[in-house]
C-alpha atoms as a printed R data frame, in Angstrom:
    type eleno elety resid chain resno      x       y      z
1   ATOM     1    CA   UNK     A     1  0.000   0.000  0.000
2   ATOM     2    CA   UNK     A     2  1.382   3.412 -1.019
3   ATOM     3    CA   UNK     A     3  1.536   5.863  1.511
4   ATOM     4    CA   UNK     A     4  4.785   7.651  0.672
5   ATOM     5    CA   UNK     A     5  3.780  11.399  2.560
6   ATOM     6    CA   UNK     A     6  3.019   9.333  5.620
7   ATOM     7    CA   UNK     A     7  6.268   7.599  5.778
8   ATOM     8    CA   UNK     A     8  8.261  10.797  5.157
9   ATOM     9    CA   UNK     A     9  6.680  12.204  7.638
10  ATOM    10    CA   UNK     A    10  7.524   9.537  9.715
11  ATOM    11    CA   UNK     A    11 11.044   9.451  8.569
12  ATOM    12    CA   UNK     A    12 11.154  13.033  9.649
13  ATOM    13    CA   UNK     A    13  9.931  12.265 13.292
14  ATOM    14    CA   UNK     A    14 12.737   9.578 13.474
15  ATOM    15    CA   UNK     A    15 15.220  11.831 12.335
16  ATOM    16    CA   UNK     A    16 14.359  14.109 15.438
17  ATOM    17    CA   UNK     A    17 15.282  11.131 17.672
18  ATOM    18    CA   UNK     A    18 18.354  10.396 15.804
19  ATOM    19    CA   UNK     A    19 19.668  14.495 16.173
20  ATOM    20    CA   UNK     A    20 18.832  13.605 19.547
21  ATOM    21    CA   UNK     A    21 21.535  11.112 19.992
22  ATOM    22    CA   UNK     A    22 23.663  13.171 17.610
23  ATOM    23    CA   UNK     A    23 23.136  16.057 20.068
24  ATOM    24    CA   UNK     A    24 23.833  13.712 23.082
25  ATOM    25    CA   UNK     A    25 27.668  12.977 21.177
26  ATOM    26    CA   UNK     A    26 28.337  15.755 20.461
27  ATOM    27    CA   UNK     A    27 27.645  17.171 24.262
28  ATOM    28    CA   UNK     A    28 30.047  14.693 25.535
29  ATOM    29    CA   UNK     A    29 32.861  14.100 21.993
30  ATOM    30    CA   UNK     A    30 33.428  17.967 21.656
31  ATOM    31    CA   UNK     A    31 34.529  19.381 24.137
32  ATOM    32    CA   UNK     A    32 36.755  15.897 24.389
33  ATOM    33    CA   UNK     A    33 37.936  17.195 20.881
34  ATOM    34    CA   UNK     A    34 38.795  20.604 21.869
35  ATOM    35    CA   UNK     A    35 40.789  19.758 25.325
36  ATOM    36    CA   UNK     A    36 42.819  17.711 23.421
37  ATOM    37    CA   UNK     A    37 41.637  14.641 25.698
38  ATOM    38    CA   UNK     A    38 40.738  12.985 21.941
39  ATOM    39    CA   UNK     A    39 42.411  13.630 19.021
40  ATOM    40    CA   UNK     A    40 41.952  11.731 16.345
41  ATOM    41    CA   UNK     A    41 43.029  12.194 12.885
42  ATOM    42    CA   UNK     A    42 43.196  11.059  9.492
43  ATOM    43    CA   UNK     A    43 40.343  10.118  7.308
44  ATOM    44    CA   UNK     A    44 40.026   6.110  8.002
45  ATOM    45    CA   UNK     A    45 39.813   7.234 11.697
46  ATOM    46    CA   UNK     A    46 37.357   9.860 11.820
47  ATOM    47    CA   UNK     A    47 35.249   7.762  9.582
48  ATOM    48    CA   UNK     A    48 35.829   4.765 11.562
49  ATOM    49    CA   UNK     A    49 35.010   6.842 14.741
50  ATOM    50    CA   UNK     A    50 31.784   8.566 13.163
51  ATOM    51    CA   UNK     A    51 30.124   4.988 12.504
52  ATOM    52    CA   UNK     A    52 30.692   3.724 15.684
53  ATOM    53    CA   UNK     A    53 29.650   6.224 17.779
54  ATOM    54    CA   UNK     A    54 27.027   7.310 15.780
55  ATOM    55    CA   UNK     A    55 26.140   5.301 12.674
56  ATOM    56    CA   UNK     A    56 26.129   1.950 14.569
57  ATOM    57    CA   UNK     A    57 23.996   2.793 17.451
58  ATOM    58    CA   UNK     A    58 21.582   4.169 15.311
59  ATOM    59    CA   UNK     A    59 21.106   1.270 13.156
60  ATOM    60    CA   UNK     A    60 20.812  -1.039 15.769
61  ATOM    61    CA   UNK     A    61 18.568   1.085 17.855
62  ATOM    62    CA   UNK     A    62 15.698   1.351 14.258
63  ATOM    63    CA   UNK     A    63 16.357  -2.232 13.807
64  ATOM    64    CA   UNK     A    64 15.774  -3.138 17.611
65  ATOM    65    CA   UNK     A    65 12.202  -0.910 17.295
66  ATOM    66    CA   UNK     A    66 11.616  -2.611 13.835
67  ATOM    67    CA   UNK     A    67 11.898  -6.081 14.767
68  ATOM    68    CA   UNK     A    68 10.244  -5.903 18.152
69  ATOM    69    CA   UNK     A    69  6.488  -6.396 19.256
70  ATOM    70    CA   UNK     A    70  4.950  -3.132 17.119
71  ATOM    71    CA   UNK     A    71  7.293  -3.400 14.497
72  ATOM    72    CA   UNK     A    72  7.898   0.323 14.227
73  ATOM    73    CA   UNK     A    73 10.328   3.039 15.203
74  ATOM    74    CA   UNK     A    74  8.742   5.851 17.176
75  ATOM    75    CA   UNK     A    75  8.035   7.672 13.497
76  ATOM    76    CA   UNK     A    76  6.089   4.975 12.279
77  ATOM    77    CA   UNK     A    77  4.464   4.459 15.413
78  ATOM    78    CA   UNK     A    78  3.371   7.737 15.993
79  ATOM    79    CA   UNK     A    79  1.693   8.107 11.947
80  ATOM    80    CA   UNK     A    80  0.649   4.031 12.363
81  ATOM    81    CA   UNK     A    81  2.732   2.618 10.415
82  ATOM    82    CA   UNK     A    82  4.636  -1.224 10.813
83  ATOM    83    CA   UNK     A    83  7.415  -2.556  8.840
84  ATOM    84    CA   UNK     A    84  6.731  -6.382  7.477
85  ATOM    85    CA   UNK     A    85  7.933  -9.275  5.846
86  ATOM    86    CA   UNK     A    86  5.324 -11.342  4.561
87  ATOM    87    CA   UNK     A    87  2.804  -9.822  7.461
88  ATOM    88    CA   UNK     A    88  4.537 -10.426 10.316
89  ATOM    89    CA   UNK     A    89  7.085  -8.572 11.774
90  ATOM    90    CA   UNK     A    90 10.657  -8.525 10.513
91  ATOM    91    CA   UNK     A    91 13.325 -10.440 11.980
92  ATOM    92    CA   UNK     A    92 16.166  -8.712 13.756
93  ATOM    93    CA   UNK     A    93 18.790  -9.488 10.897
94  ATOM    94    CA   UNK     A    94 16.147  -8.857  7.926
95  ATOM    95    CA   UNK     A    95 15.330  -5.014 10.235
96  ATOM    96    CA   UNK     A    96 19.314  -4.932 10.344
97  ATOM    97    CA   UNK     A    97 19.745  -5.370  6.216
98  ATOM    98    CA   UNK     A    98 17.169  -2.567  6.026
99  ATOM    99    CA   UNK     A    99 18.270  -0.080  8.300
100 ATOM   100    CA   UNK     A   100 22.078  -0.686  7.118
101 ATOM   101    CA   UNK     A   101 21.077   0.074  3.435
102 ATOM   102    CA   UNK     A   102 18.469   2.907  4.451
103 ATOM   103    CA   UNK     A   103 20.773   4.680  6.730
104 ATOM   104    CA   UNK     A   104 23.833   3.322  8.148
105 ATOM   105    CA   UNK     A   105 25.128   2.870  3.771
106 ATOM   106    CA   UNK     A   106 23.762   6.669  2.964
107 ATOM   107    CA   UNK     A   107 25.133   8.333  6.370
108 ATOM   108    CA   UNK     A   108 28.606   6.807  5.713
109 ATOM   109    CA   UNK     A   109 28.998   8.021  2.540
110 ATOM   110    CA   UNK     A   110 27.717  11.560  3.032
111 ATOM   111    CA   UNK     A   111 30.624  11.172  6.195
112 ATOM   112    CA   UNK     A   112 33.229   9.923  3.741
113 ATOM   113    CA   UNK     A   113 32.442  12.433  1.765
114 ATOM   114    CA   UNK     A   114 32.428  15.764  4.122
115 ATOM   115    CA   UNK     A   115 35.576  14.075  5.805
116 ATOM   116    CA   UNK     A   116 37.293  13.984  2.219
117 ATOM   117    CA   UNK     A   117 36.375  17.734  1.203
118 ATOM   118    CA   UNK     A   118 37.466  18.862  4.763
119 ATOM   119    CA   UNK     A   119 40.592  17.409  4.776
120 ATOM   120    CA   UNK     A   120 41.647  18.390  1.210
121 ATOM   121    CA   UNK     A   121 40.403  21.569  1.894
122 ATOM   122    CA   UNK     A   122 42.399  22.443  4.940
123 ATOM   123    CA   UNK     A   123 45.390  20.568  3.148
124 ATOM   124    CA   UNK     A   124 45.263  23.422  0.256
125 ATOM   125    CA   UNK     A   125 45.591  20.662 -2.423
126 ATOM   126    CA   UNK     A   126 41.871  21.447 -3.431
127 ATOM   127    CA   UNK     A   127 39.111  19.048 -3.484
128 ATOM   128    CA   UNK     A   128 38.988  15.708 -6.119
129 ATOM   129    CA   UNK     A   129 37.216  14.749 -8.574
130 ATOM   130    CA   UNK     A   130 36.769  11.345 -6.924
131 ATOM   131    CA   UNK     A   131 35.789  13.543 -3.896
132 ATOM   132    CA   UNK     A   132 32.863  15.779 -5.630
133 ATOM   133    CA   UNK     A   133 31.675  12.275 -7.170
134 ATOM   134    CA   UNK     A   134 31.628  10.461 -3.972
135 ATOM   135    CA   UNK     A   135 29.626  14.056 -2.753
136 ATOM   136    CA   UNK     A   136 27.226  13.524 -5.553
137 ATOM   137    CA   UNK     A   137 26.504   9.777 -4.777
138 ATOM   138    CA   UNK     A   138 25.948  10.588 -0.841
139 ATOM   139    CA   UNK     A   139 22.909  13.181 -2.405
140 ATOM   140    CA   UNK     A   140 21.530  10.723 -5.030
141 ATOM   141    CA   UNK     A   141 20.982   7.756 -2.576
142 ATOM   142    CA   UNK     A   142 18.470   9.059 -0.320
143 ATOM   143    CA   UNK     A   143 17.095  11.066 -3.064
144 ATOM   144    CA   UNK     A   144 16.037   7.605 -5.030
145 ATOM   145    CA   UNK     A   145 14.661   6.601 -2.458
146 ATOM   146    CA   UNK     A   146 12.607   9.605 -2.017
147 ATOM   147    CA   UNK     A   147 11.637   9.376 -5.247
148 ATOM   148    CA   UNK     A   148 10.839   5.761 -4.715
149 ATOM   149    CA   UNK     A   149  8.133   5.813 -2.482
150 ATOM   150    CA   UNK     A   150  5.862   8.204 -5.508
151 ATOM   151    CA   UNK     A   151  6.576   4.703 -8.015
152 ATOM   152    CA   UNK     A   152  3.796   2.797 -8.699
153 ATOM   153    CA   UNK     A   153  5.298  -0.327 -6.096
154 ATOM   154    CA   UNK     A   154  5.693   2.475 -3.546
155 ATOM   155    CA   UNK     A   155  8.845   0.086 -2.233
156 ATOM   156    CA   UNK     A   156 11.873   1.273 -1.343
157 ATOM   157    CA   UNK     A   157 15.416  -0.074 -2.897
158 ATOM   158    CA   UNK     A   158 16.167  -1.371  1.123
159 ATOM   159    CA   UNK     A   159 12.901  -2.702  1.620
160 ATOM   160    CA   UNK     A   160 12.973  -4.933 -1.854
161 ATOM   161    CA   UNK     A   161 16.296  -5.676 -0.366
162 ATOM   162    CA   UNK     A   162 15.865  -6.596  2.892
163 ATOM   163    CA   UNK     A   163 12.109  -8.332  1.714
164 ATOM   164    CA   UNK     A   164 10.034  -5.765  3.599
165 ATOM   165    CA   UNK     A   165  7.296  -3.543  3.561
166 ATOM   166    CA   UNK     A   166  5.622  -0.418  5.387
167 ATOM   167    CA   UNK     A   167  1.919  -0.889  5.852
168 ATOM   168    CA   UNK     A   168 -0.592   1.148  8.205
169 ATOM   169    CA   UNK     A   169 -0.977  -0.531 11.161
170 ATOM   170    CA   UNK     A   170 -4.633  -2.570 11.166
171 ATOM   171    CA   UNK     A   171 -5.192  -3.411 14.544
172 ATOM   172    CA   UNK     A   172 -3.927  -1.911 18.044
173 ATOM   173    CA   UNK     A   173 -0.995  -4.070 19.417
């Protein structure tokens, strides 16, 4: 069933959580960063240290909502929505695949990316082409997906992955 405004505005509502934790990292990683307490550099690292932190937990923490009793993350809950796989609720591997490829693939690129232009930026050697196409890639992910949910299937690229759906939620849980 095609309902793509509801799920983007559910998307939205789960992105409000997720600043949240970003918010909560930041709080404690910054001022780390800046008192010299932390001090990581180079690419790998930062990238490395981004998906852990933040990527990771984030994943797990949809996937965990996803695969449990209502099958939702607070977004879909709150616009009564569920994710399924063949009417039931996903398993915690197939909510994994699905939140990997929705967020935790799309997130590390855009971080690859803004790592790569900041670096080559501050290093005066001026930004790649590899860079600006890696850039370009991190925008054109979510935006097919975006654009997926208007197609006549209304399925996402992760969710015909990962063998899932969104439908509205039928009975109270």
């Amino acid at each position: 069933m095609r309902m793509p405004w509801r799920r983007i505005a559910a998307w939205l509502i789960d992105w409000l959580c997720i600043l949240g934790w970003v918010a909560a990292t930041a709080a404690v990683g910054v001022p780390l960063y800046l008192t010299g307490v932390i001090a990581p550099s180079g690419l790998l690292l930062l990238n490395v240290i981004g998906a852990v932190v933040i990527v990771v937990p984030v994943v797990i923490g949809a996937s965990l909502f996803e695969s449990a009793g209502r099958a939702a993350t607070p977004g879909k809950r709150a616009l009564r929505l569920r994710v399924e796989s063949r009417g039931v609720r996903p398993s915690f591997p197939r909510a994994i695949a699905r939140n990997a490829l929705k967020l935790g693939v799309p997130w590390l690129i855009g971080h690859s990316a803004a790592f790569a232009i900041s670096t080559q930026s501050a290093s005066g050697s001026g930004v790649t082409a590899a860079t600006w196409a890696l850039t370009a890639f991190a925008y054109v992910v979510p935006i097919a997906y975006v654009i997926s949910l208007f197609l006549p299937h209304g399925r996402t690229p992760y969710d015909l992955v990962a063998r899932t759906e969104v439908a509205p939620v039928t009975r109270v849980n």
